[in-house]
Amino acid sequence: MNFSKIKENALKYLGYHHQILDEKMNVLIDECIEEIEKMSSFRATYRKFPLSFHPLRIDEISLNLDYPALNNLFQNCHDVVIIGCTLGLQVEKRSHYYSHIDMTKATIFDAVASSFLEVQCNEYENEQLIGKRTFRFCPGYGRVPIELNKELAFIIESSKKIGLTVQESNILLPQKSMIGLIGLGDNRKEKTCQNCLHIKDCNFRKRGQTCYAKD
């Protein structure tokens, strides 16, 4: 587990950008990392399908993927992976608990949990998927509707396999979960802000940062 990366991401989510980290904040983040490591139950699942083009879709399951951002990302790919990951309900319960007794701890815990999920998803992806692949693309970005998560969750049976469901409001439950698409056959891993729905009011961009890592 890359704990330094977890801490780095968490600080970014909390709005830190080259500021000096005081001892109290440093201790709180380390406590949250240790706590989440002990209580989280990371689970993941995925399925792989061949892609069809013009329009972009998965013929095997009659799934439409014909969105500009996905057409651009998958244009040189032959297969696509639908992946789902979650930290489990215990992290969700502890986050809810802190939100009632200590908002500072709750905010830090939430940022660390988000970072924990991202790092563990990346590590799982690196273990399972060998070869050229794109970055993990999640519905809700790049003008790909967040409603697509419901179809993707159904396809990979995320509720049955890892306890991940999509609510009517399109919120994932547990909330520290992720559903994404990865193209196979092309190593385009460089993300961009240009097609993001939040580009005009993104707090990361205002601070000279991005919500994703730049390798």
JSON list of C-alpha atoms in Angstrom, two decimals:
[
{"chain": "A", "resi": 1, "resn": "MET", "atom": "CA", "xyz": [0.00, 0.00, 0.00]},
{"chain": "A", "resi": 2, "resn": "ASN", "atom": "CA", "xyz": [1.39, 3.37, -1.03]},
{"chain": "A", "resi": 3, "resn": "PHE", "atom": "CA", "xyz": [0.67, 5.38, 2.12]},
{"chain": "A", "resi": 4, "resn": "SER", "atom": "CA", "xyz": [2.68, 8.39, 0.99]},
{"chain": "A", "resi": 5, "resn": "LYS", "atom": "CA", "xyz": [0.50, 8.63, -2.12]},
{"chain": "A", "resi": 6, "resn": "ILE", "atom": "CA", "xyz": [-2.64, 8.30, 0.00]},
{"chain": "A", "resi": 7, "resn": "LYS", "atom": "CA", "xyz": [-1.47, 11.20, 2.15]},
{"chain": "A", "resi": 8, "resn": "GLU", "atom": "CA", "xyz": [-0.45, 13.30, -0.86]},
{"chain": "A", "resi": 9, "resn": "ASN", "atom": "CA", "xyz": [-3.87, 12.86, -2.52]},
{"chain": "A", "resi": 10, "resn": "ALA", "atom": "CA", "xyz": [-5.74, 13.52, 0.72]},
{"chain": "A", "resi": 11, "resn": "LEU", "atom": "CA", "xyz": [-3.92, 16.82, 1.21]},
{"chain": "A", "resi": 12, "resn": "LYS", "atom": "CA", "xyz": [-4.83, 17.83, -2.33]},
{"chain": "A", "resi": 13, "resn": "TYR", "atom": "CA", "xyz": [-8.49, 17.02, -1.71]},
{"chain": "A", "resi": 14, "resn": "LEU", "atom": "CA", "xyz": [-8.31, 19.13, 1.45]},
{"chain": "A", "resi": 15, "resn": "GLY", "atom": "CA", "xyz": [-7.04, 22.12, -0.53]},
{"chain": "A", "resi": 16, "resn": "TYR", "atom": "CA", "xyz": [-3.37, 22.01, 0.45]},
{"chain": "A", "resi": 17, "resn": "HIS", "atom": "CA", "xyz": [-0.99, 23.26, -2.22]},
{"chain": "A", "resi": 18, "resn": "HIS", "atom": "CA", "xyz": [2.63, 23.61, -1.05]},
{"chain": "A", "resi": 19, "resn": "GLN", "atom": "CA", "xyz": [1.54, 24.94, 2.36]},
{"chain": "A", "resi": 20, "resn": "ILE", "atom": "CA", "xyz": [3.44, 23.91, 5.46]},
{"chain": "A", "resi": 21, "resn": "LEU", "atom": "CA", "xyz": [1.54, 21.13, 7.21]},
{"chain": "A", "resi": 22, "resn": "ASP", "atom": "CA", "xyz": [1.11, 21.79, 10.94]},
{"chain": "A", "resi": 23, "resn": "GLU", "atom": "CA", "xyz": [1.64, 18.98, 13.44]},
{"chain": "A", "resi": 24, "resn": "LYS", "atom": "CA", "xyz": [-2.04, 18.68, 14.40]},
{"chain": "A", "resi": 25, "resn": "MET", "atom": "CA", "xyz": [-3.14, 18.19, 10.79]},
{"chain": "A", "resi": 26, "resn": "ASN", "atom": "CA", "xyz": [-0.29, 15.77, 10.18]},
{"chain": "A", "resi": 27, "resn": "VAL", "atom": "CA", "xyz": [-1.32, 13.64, 13.16]},
{"chain": "A", "resi": 28, "resn": "LEU", "atom": "CA", "xyz": [-5.00, 13.68, 12.19]},
{"chain": "A", "resi": 29, "resn": "ILE", "atom": "CA", "xyz": [-4.28, 12.51, 8.66]},
{"chain": "A", "resi": 30, "resn": "ASP", "atom": "CA", "xyz": [-1.99, 9.72, 9.91]},
{"chain": "A", "resi": 31, "resn": "GLU", "atom": "CA", "xyz": [-4.68, 8.64, 12.39]},
{"chain": "A", "resi": 32, "resn": "CYS", "atom": "CA", "xyz": [-7.29, 8.50, 9.64]},
{"chain": "A", "resi": 33, "resn": "ILE", "atom": "CA", "xyz": [-5.01, 6.49, 7.36]},
{"chain": "A", "resi": 34, "resn": "GLU", "atom": "CA", "xyz": [-4.37, 3.97, 10.13]},
{"chain": "A", "resi": 35, "resn": "GLU", "atom": "CA", "xyz": [-8.07, 3.81, 11.00]},
{"chain": "A", "resi": 36, "resn": "ILE", "atom": "CA", "xyz": [-9.23, 3.26, 7.43]},
{"chain": "A", "resi": 37, "resn": "GLU", "atom": "CA", "xyz": [-6.54, 0.65, 6.81]},
{"chain": "A", "resi": 38, "resn": "LYS", "atom": "CA", "xyz": [-7.87, -1.38, 9.74]},
{"chain": "A", "resi": 39, "resn": "MET", "atom": "CA", "xyz": [-11.60, -1.09, 9.02]},
{"chain": "A", "resi": 40, "resn": "SER", "atom": "CA", "xyz": [-11.88, -0.97, 5.24]},
{"chain": "A", "resi": 41, "resn": "SER", "atom": "CA", "xyz": [-12.75, -4.11, 3.32]},
{"chain": "A", "resi": 42, "resn": "PHE", "atom": "CA", "xyz": [-11.67, -3.33, -0.23]},
{"chain": "A", "resi": 43, "resn": "ARG", "atom": "CA", "xyz": [-13.52, -5.39, -2.80]},
{"chain": "A", "resi": 44, "resn": "ALA", "atom": "CA", "xyz": [-13.45, -5.19, -6.56]},
{"chain": "A", "resi": 45, "resn": "THR", "atom": "CA", "xyz": [-14.80, -6.90, -9.64]},
{"chain": "A", "resi": 46, "resn": "TYR", "atom": "CA", "xyz": [-14.62, -6.41, -13.38]},
{"chain": "A", "resi": 47, "resn": "ARG", "atom": "CA", "xyz": [-15.72, -7.79, -16.75]},
{"chain": "A", "resi": 48, "resn": "LYS", "atom": "CA", "xyz": [-14.05, -7.46, -20.15]},
{"chain": "A", "resi": 49, "resn": "PHE", "atom": "CA", "xyz": [-15.86, -7.05, -23.48]},
{"chain": "A", "resi": 50, "resn": "PRO", "atom": "CA", "xyz": [-14.87, -6.47, -27.12]},
{"chain": "A", "resi": 51, "resn": "LEU", "atom": "CA", "xyz": [-15.66, -3.01, -28.46]},
{"chain": "A", "resi": 52, "resn": "SER", "atom": "CA", "xyz": [-17.58, -2.16, -31.61]},
{"chain": "A", "resi": 53, "resn": "PHE", "atom": "CA", "xyz": [-17.31, 1.19, -33.37]},
{"chain": "A", "resi": 54, "resn": "HIS", "atom": "CA", "xyz": [-19.45, 3.56, -35.45]},
{"chain": "A", "resi": 55, "resn": "PRO", "atom": "CA", "xyz": [-21.26, 3.87, -33.09]},
{"chain": "A", "resi": 56, "resn": "LEU", "atom": "CA", "xyz": [-19.17, 2.96, -30.06]},
{"chain": "A", "resi": 57, "resn": "ARG", "atom": "CA", "xyz": [-20.90, 0.17, -28.16]},
{"chain": "A", "resi": 58, "resn": "ILE", "atom": "CA", "xyz": [-20.58, -3.26, -26.59]},
{"chain": "A", "resi": 59, "resn": "ASP", "atom": "CA", "xyz": [-22.60, -5.49, -28.91]},
{"chain": "A", "resi": 60, "resn": "GLU", "atom": "CA", "xyz": [-22.53, -8.48, -26.56]},
{"chain": "A", "resi": 61, "resn": "ILE", "atom": "CA", "xyz": [-24.67, -6.66, -24.00]},
{"chain": "A", "resi": 62, "resn": "SER", "atom": "CA", "xyz": [-26.23, -3.99, -26.26]},
{"chain": "A", "resi": 63, "resn": "LEU", "atom": "CA", "xyz": [-24.62, -1.17, -24.30]},
{"chain": "A", "resi": 64, "resn": "ASN", "atom": "CA", "xyz": [-24.30, 2.23, -25.96]},
{"chain": "A", "resi": 65, "resn": "LEU", "atom": "CA", "xyz": [-21.01, 4.07, -25.24]},
{"chain": "A", "resi": 66, "resn": "ASP", "atom": "CA", "xyz": [-21.33, 6.59, -28.05]},
{"chain": "A", "resi": 67, "resn": "TYR", "atom": "CA", "xyz": [-20.19, 9.74, -26.21]},
{"chain": "A", "resi": 68, "resn": "PRO", "atom": "CA", "xyz": [-17.48, 12.09, -27.55]},
{"chain": "A", "resi": 69, "resn": "ALA", "atom": "CA", "xyz": [-15.17, 11.62, -24.56]},
{"chain": "A", "resi": 70, "resn": "LEU", "atom": "CA", "xyz": [-15.35, 7.81, -24.80]},
{"chain": "A", "resi": 71, "resn": "ASN", "atom": "CA", "xyz": [-15.00, 7.80, -28.58]},
{"chain": "A", "resi": 72, "resn": "ASN", "atom": "CA", "xyz": [-11.84, 9.85, -28.18]},
{"chain": "A", "resi": 73, "resn": "LEU", "atom": "CA", "xyz": [-10.44, 7.74, -25.35]},
{"chain": "A", "resi": 74, "resn": "PHE", "atom": "CA", "xyz": [-11.19, 4.32, -26.87]},
{"chain": "A", "resi": 75, "resn": "GLN", "atom": "CA", "xyz": [-10.52, 5.05, -30.54]},
{"chain": "A", "resi": 76, "resn": "ASN", "atom": "CA", "xyz": [-7.45, 2.76, -30.64]},
{"chain": "A", "resi": 77, "resn": "CYS", "atom": "CA", "xyz": [-8.74, 0.12, -28.20]},
{"chain": "A", "resi": 78, "resn": "HIS", "atom": "CA", "xyz": [-10.05, -3.36, -28.96]},
{"chain": "A", "resi": 79, "resn": "ASP", "atom": "CA", "xyz": [-11.65, -4.23, -25.61]},
{"chain": "A", "resi": 80, "resn": "VAL", "atom": "CA", "xyz": [-13.13, -2.39, -22.66]},
{"chain": "A", "resi": 81, "resn": "VAL", "atom": "CA", "xyz": [-13.15, -3.32, -18.97]},
{"chain": "A", "resi": 82, "resn": "ILE", "atom": "CA", "xyz": [-16.05, -2.37, -16.70]},
{"chain": "A", "resi": 83, "resn": "ILE", "atom": "CA", "xyz": [-14.69, -2.20, -13.16]},
{"chain": "A", "resi": 84, "resn": "GLY", "atom": "CA", "xyz": [-16.24, -1.61, -9.75]},
{"chain": "A", "resi": 85, "resn": "CYS", "atom": "CA", "xyz": [-14.46, -1.09, -6.40]},
{"chain": "A", "resi": 86, "resn": "THR", "atom": "CA", "xyz": [-15.55, -0.24, -2.86]},
{"chain": "A", "resi": 87, "resn": "LEU", "atom": "CA", "xyz": [-14.07, 0.27, 0.61]},
{"chain": "A", "resi": 88, "resn": "GLY", "atom": "CA", "xyz": [-17.15, -1.25, 2.25]},
{"chain": "A", "resi": 89, "resn": "LEU", "atom": "CA", "xyz": [-19.82, -0.10, 4.67]},
{"chain": "A", "resi": 90, "resn": "GLN", "atom": "CA", "xyz": [-17.68, 0.21, 7.81]},
{"chain": "A", "resi": 91, "resn": "VAL", "atom": "CA", "xyz": [-15.84, 3.21, 6.37]},
{"chain": "A", "resi": 92, "resn": "GLU", "atom": "CA", "xyz": [-19.20, 4.76, 5.48]},
{"chain": "A", "resi": 93, "resn": "LYS", "atom": "CA", "xyz": [-20.52, 4.25, 9.02]},
{"chain": "A", "resi": 94, "resn": "ARG", "atom": "CA", "xyz": [-17.42, 5.73, 10.62]},
{"chain": "A", "resi": 95, "resn": "SER", "atom": "CA", "xyz": [-17.57, 8.77, 8.33]},
{"chain": "A", "resi": 96, "resn": "HIS", "atom": "CA", "xyz": [-21.22, 9.30, 9.28]},
{"chain": "A", "resi": 97, "resn": "TYR", "atom": "CA", "xyz": [-20.29, 8.99, 12.97]},
{"chain": "A", "resi": 98, "resn": "TYR", "atom": "CA", "xyz": [-17.58, 11.66, 12.74]},
{"chain": "A", "resi": 99, "resn": "SER", "atom": "CA", "xyz": [-19.93, 14.02, 10.90]},
{"chain": "A", "resi": 100, "resn": "HIS", "atom": "CA", "xyz": [-22.04, 14.16, 14.06]},
{"chain": "A", "resi": 101, "resn": "ILE", "atom": "CA", "xyz": [-19.29, 14.64, 16.64]},
{"chain": "A", "resi": 102, "resn": "ASP", "atom": "CA", "xyz": [-16.27, 16.28, 14.98]},
{"chain": "A", "resi": 103, "resn": "MET", "atom": "CA", "xyz": [-16.59, 18.03, 11.61]},
{"chain": "A", "resi": 104, "resn": "THR", "atom": "CA", "xyz": [-12.84, 18.63, 11.31]},
{"chain": "A", "resi": 105, "resn": "LYS", "atom": "CA", "xyz": [-12.13, 14.94, 11.75]},
{"chain": "A", "resi": 106, "resn": "ALA", "atom": "CA", "xyz": [-15.04, 14.11, 9.44]},
{"chain": "A", "resi": 107, "resn": "THR", "atom": "CA", "xyz": [-13.64, 16.29, 6.66]},
{"chain": "A", "resi": 108, "resn": "ILE", "atom": "CA", "xyz": [-10.16, 14.81, 6.95]},
{"chain": "A", "resi": 109, "resn": "PHE", "atom": "CA", "xyz": [-11.51, 11.27, 7.22]},
{"chain": "A", "resi": 110, "resn": "ASP", "atom": "CA", "xyz": [-13.57, 11.77, 4.05]},
{"chain": "A", "resi": 111, "resn": "ALA", "atom": "CA", "xyz": [-10.55, 13.05, 2.08]},
{"chain": "A", "resi": 112, "resn": "VAL", "atom": "CA", "xyz": [-8.35, 10.21, 3.28]},
{"chain": "A", "resi": 113, "resn": "ALA", "atom": "CA", "xyz": [-11.05, 7.64, 2.43]},
{"chain": "A", "resi": 114, "resn": "SER", "atom": "CA", "xyz": [-11.37, 9.05, -1.10]},
{"chain": "A", "resi": 115, "resn": "SER", "atom": "CA", "xyz": [-7.61, 8.86, -1.53]},
{"chain": "A", "resi": 116, "resn": "PHE", "atom": "CA", "xyz": [-7.51, 5.36, -0.06]},
{"chain": "A", "resi": 117, "resn": "LEU", "atom": "CA", "xyz": [-10.11, 4.21, -2.60]},
{"chain": "A", "resi": 118, "resn": "GLU", "atom": "CA", "xyz": [-8.23, 5.74, -5.52]},
{"chain": "A", "resi": 119, "resn": "VAL", "atom": "CA", "xyz": [-4.89, 4.19, -4.56]},
{"chain": "A", "resi": 120, "resn": "GLN", "atom": "CA", "xyz": [-6.38, 0.76, -3.91]},
{"chain": "A", "resi": 121, "resn": "CYS", "atom": "CA", "xyz": [-8.30, 0.85, -7.20]},
{"chain": "A", "resi": 122, "resn": "ASN", "atom": "CA", "xyz": [-5.07, 1.72, -9.01]},
{"chain": "A", "resi": 123, "resn": "GLU", "atom": "CA", "xyz": [-3.19, -1.11, -7.31]},
{"chain": "A", "resi": 124, "resn": "TYR", "atom": "CA", "xyz": [-5.96, -3.60, -8.11]},
{"chain": "A", "resi": 125, "resn": "GLU", "atom": "CA", "xyz": [-6.01, -2.46, -11.72]},
{"chain": "A", "resi": 126, "resn": "ASN", "atom": "CA", "xyz": [-2.23, -2.85, -12.00]},
{"chain": "A", "resi": 127, "resn": "GLU", "atom": "CA", "xyz": [-2.44, -6.38, -10.61]},
{"chain": "A", "resi": 128, "resn": "GLN", "atom": "CA", "xyz": [-5.32, -7.54, -12.81]},
{"chain": "A", "resi": 129, "resn": "LEU", "atom": "CA", "xyz": [-4.81, -5.77, -16.14]},
{"chain": "A", "resi": 130, "resn": "ILE", "atom": "CA", "xyz": [-1.53, -6.34, -17.95]},
{"chain": "A", "resi": 131, "resn": "GLY", "atom": "CA", "xyz": [-0.63, -4.51, -21.14]},
{"chain": "A", "resi": 132, "resn": "LYS", "atom": "CA", "xyz": [-1.59, -1.25, -22.77]},
{"chain": "A", "resi": 133, "resn": "ARG", "atom": "CA", "xyz": [-4.64, 0.43, -21.28]},
{"chain": "A", "resi": 134, "resn": "THR", "atom": "CA", "xyz": [-6.24, 3.83, -20.88]},
{"chain": "A", "resi": 135, "resn": "PHE", "atom": "CA", "xyz": [-6.91, 5.60, -17.63]},
{"chain": "A", "resi": 136, "resn": "ARG", "atom": "CA", "xyz": [-10.03, 4.65, -15.68]},
{"chain": "A", "resi": 137, "resn": "PHE", "atom": "CA", "xyz": [-12.95, 6.77, -16.86]},
{"chain": "A", "resi": 138, "resn": "CYS", "atom": "CA", "xyz": [-15.94, 7.23, -14.53]},
{"chain": "A", "resi": 139, "resn": "PRO", "atom": "CA", "xyz": [-19.45, 8.28, -15.66]},
{"chain": "A", "resi": 140, "resn": "GLY", "atom": "CA", "xyz": [-20.34, 11.78, -14.55]},
{"chain": "A", "resi": 141, "resn": "TYR", "atom": "CA", "xyz": [-17.25, 13.27, -16.20]},
{"chain": "A", "resi": 142, "resn": "GLY", "atom": "CA", "xyz": [-16.59, 14.30, -19.78]},
{"chain": "A", "resi": 143, "resn": "ARG", "atom": "CA", "xyz": [-20.30, 14.72, -20.47]},
{"chain": "A", "resi": 144, "resn": "VAL", "atom": "CA", "xyz": [-20.87, 10.99, -20.01]},
{"chain": "A", "resi": 145, "resn": "PRO", "atom": "CA", "xyz": [-24.06, 10.78, -17.93]},
{"chain": "A", "resi": 146, "resn": "ILE", "atom": "CA", "xyz": [-23.75, 9.56, -14.37]},
{"chain": "A", "resi": 147, "resn": "GLU", "atom": "CA", "xyz": [-26.91, 7.50, -15.00]},
{"chain": "A", "resi": 148, "resn": "LEU", "atom": "CA", "xyz": [-24.72, 5.07, -16.95]},
{"chain": "A", "resi": 149, "resn": "ASN", "atom": "CA", "xyz": [-23.48, 3.76, -13.59]},
{"chain": "A", "resi": 150, "resn": "LYS", "atom": "CA", "xyz": [-26.76, 1.88, -13.10]},
{"chain": "A", "resi": 151, "resn": "GLU", "atom": "CA", "xyz": [-26.26, -0.10, -16.30]},
{"chain": "A", "resi": 152, "resn": "LEU", "atom": "CA", "xyz": [-22.61, -0.75, -15.55]},
{"chain": "A", "resi": 153, "resn": "ALA", "atom": "CA", "xyz": [-23.35, -1.91, -12.01]},
{"chain": "A", "resi": 154, "resn": "PHE", "atom": "CA", "xyz": [-26.00, -4.31, -13.33]},
{"chain": "A", "resi": 155, "resn": "ILE", "atom": "CA", "xyz": [-23.60, -5.72, -15.94]},
{"chain": "A", "resi": 156, "resn": "ILE", "atom": "CA", "xyz": [-20.82, -6.51, -13.46]},
{"chain": "A", "resi": 157, "resn": "GLU", "atom": "CA", "xyz": [-23.32, -7.61, -10.77]},
{"chain": "A", "resi": 158, "resn": "SER", "atom": "CA", "xyz": [-21.66, -5.27, -8.30]},
{"chain": "A", "resi": 159, "resn": "SER", "atom": "CA", "xyz": [-24.41, -5.61, -5.70]},
{"chain": "A", "resi": 160, "resn": "LYS", "atom": "CA", "xyz": [-24.06, -9.38, -5.56]},
{"chain": "A", "resi": 161, "resn": "LYS", "atom": "CA", "xyz": [-20.30, -9.58, -5.90]},
{"chain": "A", "resi": 162, "resn": "ILE", "atom": "CA", "xyz": [-18.95, -6.65, -3.85]},
{"chain": "A", "resi": 163, "resn": "GLY", "atom": "CA", "xyz": [-21.98, -5.09, -2.13]},
{"chain": "A", "resi": 164, "resn": "LEU", "atom": "CA", "xyz": [-21.96, -1.96, -4.32]},
{"chain": "A", "resi": 165, "resn": "THR", "atom": "CA", "xyz": [-25.31, -0.52, -5.39]},
{"chain": "A", "resi": 166, "resn": "VAL", "atom": "CA", "xyz": [-26.45, 2.56, -7.29]},
{"chain": "A", "resi": 167, "resn": "GLN", "atom": "CA", "xyz": [-29.29, 4.49, -5.67]},
{"chain": "A", "resi": 168, "resn": "GLU", "atom": "CA", "xyz": [-32.20, 6.12, -7.54]},
{"chain": "A", "resi": 169, "resn": "SER", "atom": "CA", "xyz": [-30.37, 9.43, -7.06]},
{"chain": "A", "resi": 170, "resn": "ASN", "atom": "CA", "xyz": [-27.36, 7.85, -8.84]},
{"chain": "A", "resi": 171, "resn": "ILE", "atom": "CA", "xyz": [-25.29, 7.99, -5.63]},
{"chain": "A", "resi": 172, "resn": "LEU", "atom": "CA", "xyz": [-23.10, 4.94, -5.08]},
{"chain": "A", "resi": 173, "resn": "LEU", "atom": "CA", "xyz": [-23.57, 3.02, -1.84]},
{"chain": "A", "resi": 174, "resn": "PRO", "atom": "CA", "xyz": [-21.23, 2.67, -0.06]},
{"chain": "A", "resi": 175, "resn": "GLN", "atom": "CA", "xyz": [-20.24, 6.18, -1.12]},
{"chain": "A", "resi": 176, "resn": "LYS", "atom": "CA", "xyz": [-16.53, 5.38, -1.05]},
{"chain": "A", "resi": 177, "resn": "SER", "atom": "CA", "xyz": [-16.93, 3.29, -4.18]},
{"chain": "A", "resi": 178, "resn": "MET", "atom": "CA", "xyz": [-16.16, 3.64, -7.87]},
{"chain": "A", "resi": 179, "resn": "ILE", "atom": "CA", "xyz": [-17.46, 2.34, -11.19]},
{"chain": "A", "resi": 180, "resn": "GLY", "atom": "CA", "xyz": [-15.36, 2.95, -14.28]},
{"chain": "A", "resi": 181, "resn": "LEU", "atom": "CA", "xyz": [-14.39, 2.02, -17.84]},
{"chain": "A", "resi": 182, "resn": "ILE", "atom": "CA", "xyz": [-10.88, 1.14, -19.03]},
{"chain": "A", "resi": 183, "resn": "GLY", "atom": "CA", "xyz": [-9.93, 0.71, -22.68]},
{"chain": "A", "resi": 184, "resn": "LEU", "atom": "CA", "xyz": [-7.47, -2.07, -23.57]},
{"chain": "A", "resi": 185, "resn": "GLY", "atom": "CA", "xyz": [-5.00, -1.83, -26.43]},
{"chain": "A", "resi": 186, "resn": "ASP", "atom": "CA", "xyz": [-3.93, 1.79, -26.08]},
{"chain": "A", "resi": 187, "resn": "ASN", "atom": "CA", "xyz": [-1.80, 3.33, -23.34]},
{"chain": "A", "resi": 188, "resn": "ARG", "atom": "CA", "xyz": [-3.44, 6.76, -23.26]},
{"chain": "A", "resi": 189, "resn": "LYS", "atom": "CA", "xyz": [-3.21, 7.54, -19.57]},
{"chain": "A", "resi": 190, "resn": "GLU", "atom": "CA", "xyz": [-2.97, 11.30, -19.76]},
{"chain": "A", "resi": 191, "resn": "LYS", "atom": "CA", "xyz": [-6.17, 12.85, -18.44]},
{"chain": "A", "resi": 192, "resn": "THR", "atom": "CA", "xyz": [-7.49, 16.26, -19.42]},
{"chain": "A", "resi": 193, "resn": "CYS", "atom": "CA", "xyz": [-9.82, 18.85, -17.92]},
{"chain": "A", "resi": 194, "resn": "GLN", "atom": "CA", "xyz": [-11.21, 20.05, -21.24]},
{"chain": "A", "resi": 195, "resn": "ASN", "atom": "CA", "xyz": [-14.29, 17.81, -21.40]},
{"chain": "A", "resi": 196, "resn": "CYS", "atom": "CA", "xyz": [-15.14, 17.89, -17.70]},
{"chain": "A", "resi": 197, "resn": "LEU", "atom": "CA", "xyz": [-18.51, 19.26, -16.65]},
{"chain": "A", "resi": 198, "resn": "HIS", "atom": "CA", "xyz": [-16.87, 21.04, -13.71]},
{"chain": "A", "resi": 199, "resn": "ILE", "atom": "CA", "xyz": [-14.19, 22.87, -15.66]},
{"chain": "A", "resi": 200, "resn": "LYS", "atom": "CA", "xyz": [-15.71, 26.34, -15.10]},
{"chain": "A", "resi": 201, "resn": "ASP", "atom": "CA", "xyz": [-16.05, 26.06, -11.32]},
{"chain": "A", "resi": 202, "resn": "CYS", "atom": "CA", "xyz": [-13.32, 23.56, -10.44]},
{"chain": "A", "resi": 203, "resn": "ASN", "atom": "CA", "xyz": [-11.61, 24.38, -7.14]},
{"chain": "A", "resi": 204, "resn": "PHE", "atom": "CA", "xyz": [-8.56, 22.32, -8.12]},
{"chain": "A", "resi": 205, "resn": "ARG", "atom": "CA", "xyz": [-7.97, 24.41, -11.24]},
{"chain": "A", "resi": 206, "resn": "LYS", "atom": "CA", "xyz": [-8.40, 27.61, -9.23]},
{"chain": "A", "resi": 207, "resn": "ARG", "atom": "CA", "xyz": [-5.50, 26.45, -7.05]},
{"chain": "A", "resi": 208, "resn": "GLY", "atom": "CA", "xyz": [-3.38, 25.49, -10.05]},
{"chain": "A", "resi": 209, "resn": "GLN", "atom": "CA", "xyz": [-3.98, 21.76, -9.47]},
{"chain": "A", "resi": 210, "resn": "THR", "atom": "CA", "xyz": [-5.91, 18.91, -11.07]},
{"chain": "A", "resi": 211, "resn": "CYS", "atom": "CA", "xyz": [-8.08, 16.26, -9.43]},
{"chain": "A", "resi": 212, "resn": "TYR", "atom": "CA", "xyz": [-5.94, 13.58, -11.09]},
{"chain": "A", "resi": 213, "resn": "ALA", "atom": "CA", "xyz": [-2.24, 12.77, -10.96]},
{"chain": "A", "resi": 214, "resn": "LYS", "atom": "CA", "xyz": [0.07, 14.09, -13.65]},
{"chain": "A", "resi": 215, "resn": "ASP", "atom": "CA", "xyz": [2.80, 11.56, -14.33]}
]
